[in-house]
Amino acid sequence: MIRHTTAIGAHGATAAEVVYYSIYRHLRQLDKDVHARNGKIYRKDPLGLAGTIHGQTQRIHLEIIAGMNDAEVQMLGLRLRLGNTRREKDMKERRP
């Protein structure tokens, strides 16, 4: 999950910005430099290689989420991490 902040103009003399989140799932491999960027990811930076969804290769799942407070964002991040752990466990159990 990546947090984005972008300017959307101004309300009078006060600059206005919006915060939203992008979620990328089913990546086969993360780009080797993702963690080395110290949390900074810019437009067009590679994130990784597309994976497989329902047997179809070269696919990713992308979600854009806005309008959440900090507590909701933290809960979503926790659910995503737990989901990954469950899927990894299921995959290990399925392997011969």
PDB file of C-alpha atoms in Angstrom:
ATOM      1  CA  MET A   1       0.000   0.000   0.000  1.00  0.00           C
ATOM      2  CA  ILE A   2       1.433   3.347  -1.058  1.00  0.00           C
ATOM      3  CA  ARG A   3       0.346   6.693   0.395  1.00  0.00           C
ATOM      4  CA  HIS A   4       0.056   9.513  -2.137  1.00  0.00           C
ATOM      5  CA  THR A   5      -0.295  13.242  -1.493  1.00  0.00           C
ATOM      6  CA  THR A   6      -0.999  15.635  -4.325  1.00  0.00           C
ATOM      7  CA  ALA A   7      -1.926  19.302  -4.629  1.00  0.00           C
ATOM      8  CA  ILE A   8      -5.377  19.966  -6.035  1.00  0.00           C
ATOM      9  CA  GLY A   9      -5.331  23.754  -6.105  1.00  0.00           C
ATOM     10  CA  ALA A  10      -6.138  26.172  -3.327  1.00  0.00           C
ATOM     11  CA  HIS A  11      -9.007  27.277  -1.140  1.00  0.00           C
ATOM     12  CA  GLY A  12      -8.389  31.007  -0.982  1.00  0.00           C
ATOM     13  CA  ALA A  13      -4.764  31.494   0.054  1.00  0.00           C
ATOM     14  CA  THR A  14      -4.541  28.016   1.571  1.00  0.00           C
ATOM     15  CA  ALA A  15      -3.092  25.263  -0.629  1.00  0.00           C
ATOM     16  CA  ALA A  16      -5.359  22.222  -0.852  1.00  0.00           C
ATOM     17  CA  GLU A  17      -4.158  18.662  -1.217  1.00  0.00           C
ATOM     18  CA  VAL A  18      -5.683  15.240  -1.290  1.00  0.00           C
ATOM     19  CA  VAL A  19      -4.344  12.038   0.257  1.00  0.00           C
ATOM     20  CA  TYR A  20      -5.117   8.687  -1.316  1.00  0.00           C
ATOM     21  CA  TYR A  21      -3.670   5.184  -1.288  1.00  0.00           C
ATOM     22  CA  SER A  22      -2.841   2.700  -4.011  1.00  0.00           C
ATOM     23  CA  ILE A  23      -2.713  -1.018  -3.401  1.00  0.00           C
ATOM     24  CA  TYR A  24      -0.874  -3.350  -5.765  1.00  0.00           C
ATOM     25  CA  ARG A  25      -1.506  -7.069  -5.421  1.00  0.00           C
ATOM     26  CA  HIS A  26      -0.370 -10.227  -7.203  1.00  0.00           C
ATOM     27  CA  LEU A  27       3.096  -8.938  -8.011  1.00  0.00           C
ATOM     28  CA  ARG A  28       5.337 -11.869  -8.845  1.00  0.00           C
ATOM     29  CA  GLN A  29       8.458 -10.044  -7.680  1.00  0.00           C
ATOM     30  CA  LEU A  30       9.181  -6.643  -6.140  1.00  0.00           C
ATOM     31  CA  ASP A  31      11.699  -4.413  -7.862  1.00  0.00           C
ATOM     32  CA  LYS A  32      15.047  -4.733  -6.069  1.00  0.00           C
ATOM     33  CA  ASP A  33      15.202  -0.983  -5.383  1.00  0.00           C
ATOM     34  CA  VAL A  34      11.734  -0.538  -3.822  1.00  0.00           C
ATOM     35  CA  HIS A  35      12.970  -0.817  -0.235  1.00  0.00           C
ATOM     36  CA  ALA A  36      16.154   1.177  -0.945  1.00  0.00           C
ATOM     37  CA  ARG A  37      14.142   4.278  -1.875  1.00  0.00           C
ATOM     38  CA  ASN A  38      13.537   5.149   1.799  1.00  0.00           C
ATOM     39  CA  GLY A  39       9.770   5.206   1.362  1.00  0.00           C
ATOM     40  CA  LYS A  40       9.856   7.542  -1.643  1.00  0.00           C
ATOM     41  CA  ILE A  41       8.231   6.237  -4.793  1.00  0.00           C
ATOM     42  CA  TYR A  42       7.710   8.538  -7.725  1.00  0.00           C
ATOM     43  CA  ARG A  43       5.499   8.400 -10.780  1.00  0.00           C
ATOM     44  CA  LYS A  44       6.756   5.819 -13.281  1.00  0.00           C
ATOM     45  CA  ASP A  45       9.077   4.132 -10.750  1.00  0.00           C
ATOM     46  CA  PRO A  46       8.997   0.361 -11.328  1.00  0.00           C
ATOM     47  CA  LEU A  47       7.398  -1.532  -8.446  1.00  0.00           C
ATOM     48  CA  GLY A  48       7.851  -5.079  -9.617  1.00  0.00           C
ATOM     49  CA  LEU A  49       6.806  -7.736 -12.096  1.00  0.00           C
ATOM     50  CA  ALA A  50       3.200  -8.625 -12.844  1.00  0.00           C
ATOM     51  CA  GLY A  51       2.075 -11.959 -11.497  1.00  0.00           C
ATOM     52  CA  THR A  52      -0.783 -14.379 -12.060  1.00  0.00           C
ATOM     53  CA  ILE A  53      -4.487 -14.001 -11.255  1.00  0.00           C
ATOM     54  CA  HIS A  54      -6.885 -16.934 -11.757  1.00  0.00           C
ATOM     55  CA  GLY A  55      -4.384 -18.680 -14.021  1.00  0.00           C
ATOM     56  CA  GLN A  56      -3.820 -15.653 -16.253  1.00  0.00           C
ATOM     57  CA  THR A  57      -0.228 -14.410 -16.331  1.00  0.00           C
ATOM     58  CA  GLN A  58       1.035 -10.830 -16.531  1.00  0.00           C
ATOM     59  CA  ARG A  59      -1.775  -9.470 -14.332  1.00  0.00           C
ATOM     60  CA  ILE A  60      -1.909  -7.176 -11.314  1.00  0.00           C
ATOM     61  CA  HIS A  61      -4.706  -6.077  -9.024  1.00  0.00           C
ATOM     62  CA  LEU A  62      -4.735  -2.302  -8.452  1.00  0.00           C
ATOM     63  CA  GLU A  63      -6.972  -0.399  -6.051  1.00  0.00           C
ATOM     64  CA  ILE A  64      -7.133   3.340  -5.441  1.00  0.00           C
ATOM     65  CA  ILE A  65      -8.656   4.285  -2.089  1.00  0.00           C
ATOM     66  CA  ALA A  66      -9.472   7.765  -0.755  1.00  0.00           C
ATOM     67  CA  GLY A  67     -11.536   9.250   2.039  1.00  0.00           C
ATOM     68  CA  MET A  68     -10.201   7.065   4.847  1.00  0.00           C
ATOM     69  CA  ASN A  69      -9.034   8.244   8.251  1.00  0.00           C
ATOM     70  CA  ASP A  70      -5.737   7.048   9.781  1.00  0.00           C
ATOM     71  CA  ALA A  71      -7.376   4.276  11.836  1.00  0.00           C
ATOM     72  CA  GLU A  72      -9.150   2.877   8.766  1.00  0.00           C
ATOM     73  CA  VAL A  73      -5.919   2.947   6.777  1.00  0.00           C
ATOM     74  CA  GLN A  74      -4.057   1.078   9.536  1.00  0.00           C
ATOM     75  CA  MET A  75      -6.822  -1.552   9.725  1.00  0.00           C
ATOM     76  CA  LEU A  76      -6.753  -2.017   5.948  1.00  0.00           C
ATOM     77  CA  GLY A  77      -2.960  -2.425   5.999  1.00  0.00           C
ATOM     78  CA  LEU A  78      -3.263  -5.051   8.737  1.00  0.00           C
ATOM     79  CA  ARG A  79      -5.940  -6.954   6.795  1.00  0.00           C
ATOM     80  CA  LEU A  80      -3.768  -6.909   3.668  1.00  0.00           C
ATOM     81  CA  ARG A  81      -0.752  -8.266   5.587  1.00  0.00           C
ATOM     82  CA  LEU A  82      -2.846 -10.975   7.247  1.00  0.00           C
ATOM     83  CA  GLY A  83      -4.317 -11.908   3.878  1.00  0.00           C
ATOM     84  CA  ASN A  84      -0.828 -12.314   2.431  1.00  0.00           C
ATOM     85  CA  THR A  85       0.174 -14.544   5.352  1.00  0.00           C
ATOM     86  CA  ARG A  86      -2.902 -16.729   4.904  1.00  0.00           C
ATOM     87  CA  ARG A  87      -2.330 -17.071   1.141  1.00  0.00           C
ATOM     88  CA  GLU A  88       1.333 -17.975   1.663  1.00  0.00           C
ATOM     89  CA  LYS A  89       0.298 -20.641   4.212  1.00  0.00           C
ATOM     90  CA  ASP A  90      -2.337 -22.023   1.813  1.00  0.00           C
ATOM     91  CA  MET A  91       0.204 -22.183  -1.027  1.00  0.00           C
ATOM     92  CA  LYS A  92       2.708 -24.065   1.153  1.00  0.00           C
ATOM     93  CA  GLU A  93       0.020 -26.547   2.190  1.00  0.00           C
ATOM     94  CA  ARG A  94      -0.944 -27.182  -1.452  1.00  0.00           C
ATOM     95  CA  ARG A  95       2.607 -27.931  -2.601  1.00  0.00           C
ATOM     96  CA  PRO A  96       3.417 -31.640  -2.906  1.00  0.00           C
TER      97      PRO A  96
END
